[in-house]
Amino acid sequence: MSATSNPFSTGRLERLLAFEPGLVGETWEALEDRWNSLGRRACVTGHHGAGKTTFLDAFARRLGAPVRRLFFNDRHRRLNAADREALEEVEGVVVLLDGDRHLPWRDRRTLRRALEPAAGVLSARHRAGDLSVLIELSVDLALARRLLNRIDTDFAEALDASLPRLFKRHRGNLRELWLECYDLWGARASAPTTSDVKTF
Amino acid sequence: MTTIELENDGVFRPGETLRGRVVLAEGVPSRGLELRLFWMTRGRGTEEVGVVGIEPLRDFEFAFDLPTAPPSFSGALVGVVWAVELVDGDGDGEGLAMAEFVMAPGGEELRLGEVAEPQHLERRKWWKKHL
């Protein structure tokens, strides 16, 4: 069992499973048209592990221009000094927000005002709130299966029968699913023979 | 395709000199390119990166004096991988080519063995027994 050879290592998945519009029936051109028509103020919605952050990563690369990113989560629920400093330099740049709905309303108001001079704002959220939706991401079993095949064909074949159960257990959260696959792959690799791990 | 070729089949010992050469794809200008020597973690979690050296690409052959740590290793949850990457320093910092290598005392990636009896399980047993 080796972290450097595990095909489900986080960095490898980030490179391998970069967002592709075709996987969700979209094109970059259509997304960019929508982004412009929404006045470059929009959000990407989806449940936990649906690929919102992955979408923001790809969107930032696609823009090919300077972007500023701010992350918020359960442990970072207030604007801190670094956030406020970053918000002083948003004029003319696109700001990507990840999890800004974690902020209390007073900080959200500060954020909204600070972002007025930005060239664009795209927020990753569970629910749209005050922003129009650029894209709503959801994951179904077929997509999970396709991605799993891309990560490791042999392992995908071995896991095929158990995948619906695992997918259901993780409620479609791909991040959690890949972490479990990381552990299962490790257990399978360290088993004396492959026949010792017949089912997952 | 732009590539980085490393000497010694990409195996070095701590403190040695890493030598290699860059082969640029046709049409790729060499101006503004730089080489970055770094280690990164790989495994079950967010990757950490430590940049150890940055050198502008002056010649197609290059050399870096390697530090003594951290060595290349791999365990069940995390490992350390060393690499050298060619980056467009003038542009958007895009990586043009990357070559991974091993830096370890024995010339082989260190393997962390599985822990048969993790200490925290021992402690759990102790608490169960005494409470």
CSV table of C-alpha atoms in Angstrom, one decimal:
chain,number,residue,atom,x,y,z
A,1,MET,CA,0.0,0.0,0.0
A,2,SER,CA,1.6,3.3,-1.1
A,3,ALA,CA,0.3,6.8,-1.1
A,4,THR,CA,2.5,7.8,-4.0
A,5,SER,CA,1.1,5.1,-6.3
A,6,ASN,CA,-2.5,5.2,-5.1
A,7,PRO,CA,-4.6,6.4,-8.1
A,8,PHE,CA,-7.0,8.1,-5.8
A,9,SER,CA,-4.4,10.5,-4.3
A,10,THR,CA,-6.0,13.9,-4.1
A,11,GLY,CA,-3.5,15.8,-6.3
A,12,ARG,CA,-3.8,13.2,-9.1
A,13,LEU,CA,-7.6,13.4,-9.0
A,14,GLU,CA,-7.5,17.2,-9.2
A,15,ARG,CA,-5.4,16.9,-12.4
A,16,LEU,CA,-7.3,14.0,-13.9
A,17,LEU,CA,-10.9,15.1,-13.1
A,18,ALA,CA,-10.7,18.7,-14.0
A,19,PHE,CA,-14.1,20.1,-14.9
A,20,GLU,CA,-15.2,19.4,-18.5
A,21,PRO,CA,-18.4,21.1,-19.6
A,22,GLY,CA,-19.2,18.1,-21.9
A,23,LEU,CA,-19.6,15.9,-18.9
A,24,VAL,CA,-22.7,17.9,-17.8
A,25,GLY,CA,-24.0,18.7,-21.2
A,26,GLU,CA,-22.6,22.2,-21.4
A,27,THR,CA,-20.0,24.0,-23.5
A,28,TRP,CA,-17.6,26.7,-22.3
A,29,GLU,CA,-19.0,29.1,-25.0
A,30,ALA,CA,-22.5,28.7,-23.6
A,31,LEU,CA,-21.3,29.1,-20.0
A,32,GLU,CA,-19.3,32.3,-21.0
A,33,ASP,CA,-22.4,33.7,-22.8
A,34,ARG,CA,-24.5,33.1,-19.7
A,35,TRP,CA,-21.8,34.6,-17.4
A,36,ASN,CA,-21.7,37.8,-19.5
A,37,SER,CA,-25.5,38.0,-19.8
A,38,LEU,CA,-25.7,37.7,-16.0
A,39,GLY,CA,-23.5,40.8,-15.7
A,40,ARG,CA,-20.6,38.7,-14.4
A,41,ARG,CA,-22.3,38.3,-11.1
A,42,ALA,CA,-23.4,34.7,-10.6
A,43,CYS,CA,-23.1,31.5,-8.6
A,44,VAL,CA,-22.5,27.8,-9.1
A,45,THR,CA,-24.7,25.6,-7.0
A,46,GLY,CA,-24.7,22.0,-6.0
A,47,HIS,CA,-24.6,19.6,-3.0
A,48,HIS,CA,-21.5,18.7,-1.1
A,49,GLY,CA,-18.9,17.0,-3.3
A,50,ALA,CA,-20.8,17.9,-6.6
A,51,GLY,CA,-17.7,19.6,-8.1
A,52,LYS,CA,-18.3,23.3,-7.3
A,53,THR,CA,-14.7,24.0,-6.3
A,54,THR,CA,-13.5,21.9,-9.3
A,55,PHE,CA,-15.7,24.1,-11.5
A,56,LEU,CA,-14.2,27.3,-10.0
A,57,ASP,CA,-10.6,25.9,-10.6
A,58,ALA,CA,-11.5,25.3,-14.3
A,59,PHE,CA,-13.3,28.6,-14.6
A,60,ALA,CA,-10.3,30.5,-13.3
A,61,ARG,CA,-8.0,28.7,-15.8
A,62,ARG,CA,-10.5,29.4,-18.6
A,63,LEU,CA,-10.7,33.1,-17.8
A,64,GLY,CA,-6.9,33.4,-18.3
A,65,ALA,CA,-6.9,36.6,-16.4
A,66,PRO,CA,-6.0,37.5,-12.8
A,67,VAL,CA,-8.6,36.2,-10.3
A,68,ARG,CA,-8.8,36.5,-6.6
A,69,ARG,CA,-10.1,33.6,-4.5
A,70,LEU,CA,-11.6,33.6,-1.1
A,71,PHE,CA,-12.5,30.5,0.8
A,72,PHE,CA,-14.9,30.1,3.7
A,73,ASN,CA,-16.1,27.1,5.6
A,74,ASP,CA,-17.3,25.8,9.0
A,75,ARG,CA,-14.0,26.8,10.6
A,76,HIS,CA,-13.7,30.1,8.7
A,77,ARG,CA,-17.0,31.8,9.2
A,78,ARG,CA,-15.9,35.5,9.5
A,79,LEU,CA,-13.9,37.9,7.3
A,80,ASN,CA,-10.4,38.0,8.8
A,81,ALA,CA,-7.6,40.4,8.3
A,82,ALA,CA,-6.2,38.5,5.2
A,83,ASP,CA,-9.7,38.5,3.6
A,84,ARG,CA,-10.2,42.2,4.2
A,85,GLU,CA,-6.7,43.0,2.8
A,86,ALA,CA,-7.5,40.8,-0.3
A,87,LEU,CA,-10.8,42.7,-0.8
A,88,GLU,CA,-9.0,46.0,-1.0
A,89,GLU,CA,-7.4,44.9,-4.3
A,90,VAL,CA,-10.4,43.6,-6.3
A,91,GLU,CA,-10.8,46.4,-8.8
A,92,GLY,CA,-10.8,45.0,-12.3
A,93,VAL,CA,-10.3,41.3,-11.3
A,94,VAL,CA,-12.8,38.5,-11.1
A,95,VAL,CA,-13.4,37.3,-7.6
A,96,LEU,CA,-14.2,33.6,-6.9
A,97,LEU,CA,-15.9,32.9,-3.6
A,98,ASP,CA,-16.1,29.5,-2.1
A,99,GLY,CA,-18.6,29.0,0.7
A,100,ASP,CA,-19.4,32.7,1.3
A,101,ARG,CA,-22.8,31.7,2.6
A,102,HIS,CA,-21.0,30.6,5.8
A,103,LEU,CA,-20.5,34.3,6.6
A,104,PRO,CA,-22.9,36.1,9.0
A,105,TRP,CA,-25.1,38.7,7.3
A,106,ARG,CA,-23.0,41.6,8.5
A,107,ASP,CA,-19.9,40.2,6.9
A,108,ARG,CA,-21.8,39.3,3.7
A,109,ARG,CA,-22.9,42.9,3.5
A,110,THR,CA,-19.3,44.0,3.9
A,111,LEU,CA,-18.3,41.5,1.2
A,112,ARG,CA,-20.9,42.6,-1.2
A,113,ARG,CA,-19.9,46.3,-0.9
A,114,ALA,CA,-16.2,45.5,-1.2
A,115,LEU,CA,-16.9,43.5,-4.4
A,116,GLU,CA,-18.6,46.3,-6.2
A,117,PRO,CA,-15.4,47.4,-8.1
A,118,ALA,CA,-14.6,43.7,-9.1
A,119,ALA,CA,-14.9,42.8,-12.8
A,120,GLY,CA,-16.9,39.8,-11.8
A,121,VAL,CA,-18.0,37.6,-8.9
A,122,LEU,CA,-18.7,33.9,-9.0
A,123,SER,CA,-19.7,32.2,-5.9
A,124,ALA,CA,-19.8,28.4,-5.1
A,125,ARG,CA,-22.8,27.7,-2.9
A,126,HIS,CA,-25.4,25.1,-2.0
A,127,ARG,CA,-28.3,27.5,-2.7
A,128,ALA,CA,-28.4,30.5,-5.1
A,129,GLY,CA,-29.6,33.1,-2.6
A,130,ASP,CA,-29.2,36.6,-4.0
A,131,LEU,CA,-27.2,35.6,-7.1
A,132,SER,CA,-28.4,34.1,-10.4
A,133,VAL,CA,-27.3,30.6,-11.2
A,134,LEU,CA,-24.6,30.1,-13.8
A,135,ILE,CA,-24.6,26.4,-13.5
A,136,GLU,CA,-26.2,23.9,-11.2
A,137,LEU,CA,-24.0,20.8,-10.6
A,138,SER,CA,-25.3,17.4,-9.7
A,139,VAL,CA,-23.8,14.0,-9.8
A,140,ASP,CA,-25.5,10.8,-10.8
A,141,LEU,CA,-24.3,7.2,-10.6
A,142,ALA,CA,-23.5,7.1,-14.4
A,143,LEU,CA,-21.2,10.1,-14.1
A,144,ALA,CA,-19.5,8.6,-11.0
A,145,ARG,CA,-19.0,5.4,-12.9
A,146,ARG,CA,-17.5,7.3,-15.9
A,147,LEU,CA,-15.1,9.2,-13.7
A,148,LEU,CA,-14.1,6.1,-11.8
A,149,ASN,CA,-13.2,4.4,-15.1
A,150,ARG,CA,-11.1,7.3,-15.9
A,151,ILE,CA,-9.2,7.0,-12.6
A,152,ASP,CA,-8.5,3.3,-12.7
A,153,THR,CA,-10.2,1.0,-15.2
A,154,ASP,CA,-9.3,-2.3,-13.4
A,155,PHE,CA,-10.4,-1.0,-10.0
A,156,ALA,CA,-13.6,0.4,-11.6
A,157,GLU,CA,-14.4,-3.1,-12.9
A,158,ALA,CA,-13.7,-4.7,-9.5
A,159,LEU,CA,-15.9,-2.1,-7.7
A,160,ASP,CA,-18.7,-2.1,-10.3
A,161,ALA,CA,-21.2,-4.2,-8.3
A,162,SER,CA,-20.6,-2.2,-5.1
A,163,LEU,CA,-20.6,1.2,-6.6
A,164,PRO,CA,-24.4,1.9,-6.4
A,165,ARG,CA,-24.2,1.1,-2.6
A,166,LEU,CA,-21.2,3.3,-2.0
A,167,PHE,CA,-22.6,6.1,-4.1
A,168,LYS,CA,-25.8,6.0,-2.1
A,169,ARG,CA,-23.9,5.8,1.2
A,170,HIS,CA,-22.1,9.0,0.3
A,171,ARG,CA,-25.2,10.7,-1.1
A,172,GLY,CA,-23.5,11.5,-4.3
A,173,ASN,CA,-20.6,13.3,-2.6
A,174,LEU,CA,-17.8,12.5,-5.0
A,175,ARG,CA,-15.1,13.8,-2.6
A,176,GLU,CA,-16.2,11.3,0.0
A,177,LEU,CA,-16.5,8.6,-2.5
A,178,TRP,CA,-13.0,9.0,-3.8
A,179,LEU,CA,-11.6,9.0,-0.2
A,180,GLU,CA,-13.3,5.7,0.4
A,181,CYS,CA,-11.9,4.4,-2.9
A,182,TYR,CA,-8.5,5.5,-1.7
A,183,ASP,CA,-8.8,3.3,1.3
A,184,LEU,CA,-10.3,0.4,-0.6
A,185,TRP,CA,-7.5,0.6,-3.2
A,186,GLY,CA,-4.9,0.5,-0.5
A,187,ALA,CA,-6.6,-2.4,1.2
A,188,ARG,CA,-6.8,-4.3,-2.0
A,189,ALA,CA,-3.1,-3.5,-2.9
A,190,SER,CA,-1.9,-4.7,0.5
A,191,ALA,CA,-3.9,-8.0,0.4
A,192,PRO,CA,-1.8,-11.1,0.0
A,193,THR,CA,-3.7,-12.1,-3.2
A,194,THR,CA,-6.4,-10.4,-5.1
A,195,SER,CA,-8.8,-13.3,-4.3
A,196,ASP,CA,-8.7,-12.3,-0.7
A,197,VAL,CA,-10.6,-9.2,-1.6
A,198,LYS,CA,-13.4,-10.5,-3.7
A,199,THR,CA,-16.0,-7.9,-2.9
A,200,PHE,CA,-15.9,-4.4,-1.4
B,1,MET,CA,6.6,18.0,-26.5
B,2,THR,CA,8.7,19.8,-24.0
B,3,THR,CA,10.5,17.4,-21.6
B,4,ILE,CA,13.0,17.4,-18.8
B,5,GLU,CA,15.6,14.6,-18.8
B,6,LEU,CA,17.3,13.8,-15.5
B,7,GLU,CA,20.7,12.0,-15.1
B,8,ASN,CA,21.1,8.9,-12.9
B,9,ASP,CA,17.7,7.6,-14.0
B,10,GLY,CA,16.2,10.1,-11.7
B,11,VAL,CA,17.7,8.7,-8.6
B,12,PHE,CA,19.7,10.9,-6.2
B,13,ARG,CA,20.9,10.9,-2.7
B,14,PRO,CA,20.4,13.8,-0.2
B,15,GLY,CA,23.0,16.5,-0.7
B,16,GLU,CA,24.0,15.4,-4.2
B,17,THR,CA,23.7,17.5,-7.3
B,18,LEU,CA,20.7,17.0,-9.5
B,19,ARG,CA,21.7,17.4,-13.2
B,20,GLY,CA,19.5,17.3,-16.2
B,21,ARG,CA,18.5,19.0,-19.5
B,22,VAL,CA,15.5,20.6,-20.9
B,23,VAL,CA,14.3,19.7,-24.4
B,24,LEU,CA,12.0,22.3,-25.7
B,25,ALA,CA,9.2,21.5,-28.1
B,26,GLU,CA,9.4,23.2,-31.5
B,27,GLY,CA,8.2,26.8,-31.3
B,28,VAL,CA,8.5,27.2,-27.5
B,29,PRO,CA,10.6,30.3,-26.8
B,30,SER,CA,13.2,29.8,-24.1
B,31,ARG,CA,12.9,33.4,-22.8
B,32,GLY,CA,11.3,33.9,-19.4
B,33,LEU,CA,11.4,30.2,-18.6
B,34,GLU,CA,12.5,29.0,-15.2
B,35,LEU,CA,13.1,25.8,-13.4
B,36,ARG,CA,11.6,25.1,-10.0
B,37,LEU,CA,12.9,22.4,-7.7
B,38,PHE,CA,10.3,21.3,-5.1
B,39,TRP,CA,8.9,18.5,-3.0
B,40,MET,CA,5.2,17.8,-2.7
B,41,THR,CA,3.1,15.5,-0.6
B,42,ARG,CA,0.9,13.0,-2.3
B,43,GLY,CA,-1.9,10.9,-0.8
B,44,ARG,CA,-5.2,11.1,1.1
B,45,GLY,CA,-5.6,14.8,1.6
B,46,THR,CA,-4.7,18.2,0.3
B,47,GLU,CA,-1.2,18.3,-1.2
B,48,GLU,CA,1.5,20.5,0.3
B,49,VAL,CA,4.3,21.9,-1.7
B,50,GLY,CA,7.7,23.2,-0.7
B,51,VAL,CA,9.7,25.1,-3.3
B,52,VAL,CA,13.4,24.6,-2.6
B,53,GLY,CA,15.0,26.4,-5.5
B,54,ILE,CA,14.1,28.6,-8.6
B,55,GLU,CA,16.6,29.1,-11.4
B,56,PRO,CA,16.0,30.9,-14.7
B,57,LEU,CA,16.6,28.7,-17.7
B,58,ARG,CA,20.0,30.0,-19.0
B,59,ASP,CA,21.2,26.9,-20.7
B,60,PHE,CA,19.3,23.8,-21.6
B,61,GLU,CA,21.4,21.9,-19.1
B,62,PHE,CA,20.8,22.6,-15.5
B,63,ALA,CA,22.0,21.6,-12.0
B,64,PHE,CA,20.6,22.0,-8.5
B,65,ASP,CA,22.3,21.2,-5.2
B,66,LEU,CA,19.8,19.0,-3.4
B,67,PRO,CA,19.1,19.6,0.3
B,68,THR,CA,19.3,16.7,2.8
B,69,ALA,CA,15.6,16.5,3.6
B,70,PRO,CA,12.8,15.6,3.3
B,71,PRO,CA,13.6,12.2,1.6
B,72,SER,CA,11.3,10.6,-0.9
B,73,PHE,CA,9.0,8.3,1.0
B,74,SER,CA,5.6,6.6,0.8
B,75,GLY,CA,3.3,5.4,3.4
B,76,ALA,CA,-0.4,4.4,3.5
B,77,LEU,CA,-1.7,7.9,3.9
B,78,VAL,CA,0.9,10.2,2.6
B,79,GLY,CA,4.2,10.3,0.7
B,80,VAL,CA,6.7,12.9,-0.4
B,81,VAL,CA,7.6,13.2,-4.1
B,82,TRP,CA,10.5,15.3,-5.4
B,83,ALA,CA,10.2,17.0,-8.8
B,84,VAL,CA,11.7,19.7,-11.0
B,85,GLU,CA,9.3,21.7,-13.2
B,86,LEU,CA,9.8,24.0,-16.1
B,87,VAL,CA,7.5,27.0,-15.7
B,88,ASP,CA,6.7,30.0,-17.9
B,89,GLY,CA,7.8,32.7,-15.4
B,90,ASP,CA,6.9,35.6,-17.6
B,91,GLY,CA,3.4,34.3,-18.4
B,92,ASP,CA,0.8,32.8,-16.1
B,93,GLY,CA,3.2,30.5,-14.3
B,94,GLU,CA,2.0,27.6,-16.4
B,95,GLY,CA,4.0,24.4,-16.0
B,96,LEU,CA,5.4,23.3,-19.3
B,97,ALA,CA,7.1,20.0,-18.2
B,98,MET,CA,7.7,18.2,-15.0
B,99,ALA,CA,10.0,15.4,-14.0
B,100,GLU,CA,9.7,13.5,-10.7
B,101,PHE,CA,12.8,11.9,-9.1
B,102,VAL,CA,13.8,10.0,-6.0
B,103,MET,CA,15.9,11.6,-3.3
B,104,ALA,CA,16.6,9.1,-0.6
B,105,PRO,CA,19.7,7.8,1.3
B,106,GLY,CA,19.6,4.3,-0.2
B,107,GLY,CA,18.6,5.5,-3.7
B,108,GLU,CA,15.2,4.1,-3.2
B,109,GLU,CA,11.9,5.7,-2.0
B,110,LEU,CA,11.6,4.9,1.7
B,111,ARG,CA,8.5,2.7,2.4
B,112,LEU,CA,6.7,3.2,5.7
B,113,GLY,CA,5.4,-0.1,6.9
B,114,GLU,CA,2.0,-0.7,8.1
B,115,VAL,CA,1.5,-0.4,11.9
B,116,ALA,CA,0.2,-3.7,13.2
B,117,GLU,CA,-0.8,-2.4,16.6
B,118,PRO,CA,-1.4,1.4,16.4
B,119,GLN,CA,-0.8,3.1,19.8
B,120,HIS,CA,-4.2,4.8,19.9
B,121,LEU,CA,-5.9,1.3,19.7
B,122,GLU,CA,-3.7,0.2,22.6
B,123,ARG,CA,-4.8,3.2,24.6
B,124,ARG,CA,-8.4,2.6,23.7
B,125,LYS,CA,-8.1,-1.0,25.1
B,126,TRP,CA,-6.5,0.4,28.2
B,127,TRP,CA,-9.4,2.8,28.8
B,128,LYS,CA,-11.9,0.1,28.1
B,129,LYS,CA,-10.3,-2.2,30.7
B,130,HIS,CA,-9.9,0.5,33.4
B,131,LEU,CA,-13.2,2.3,33.1
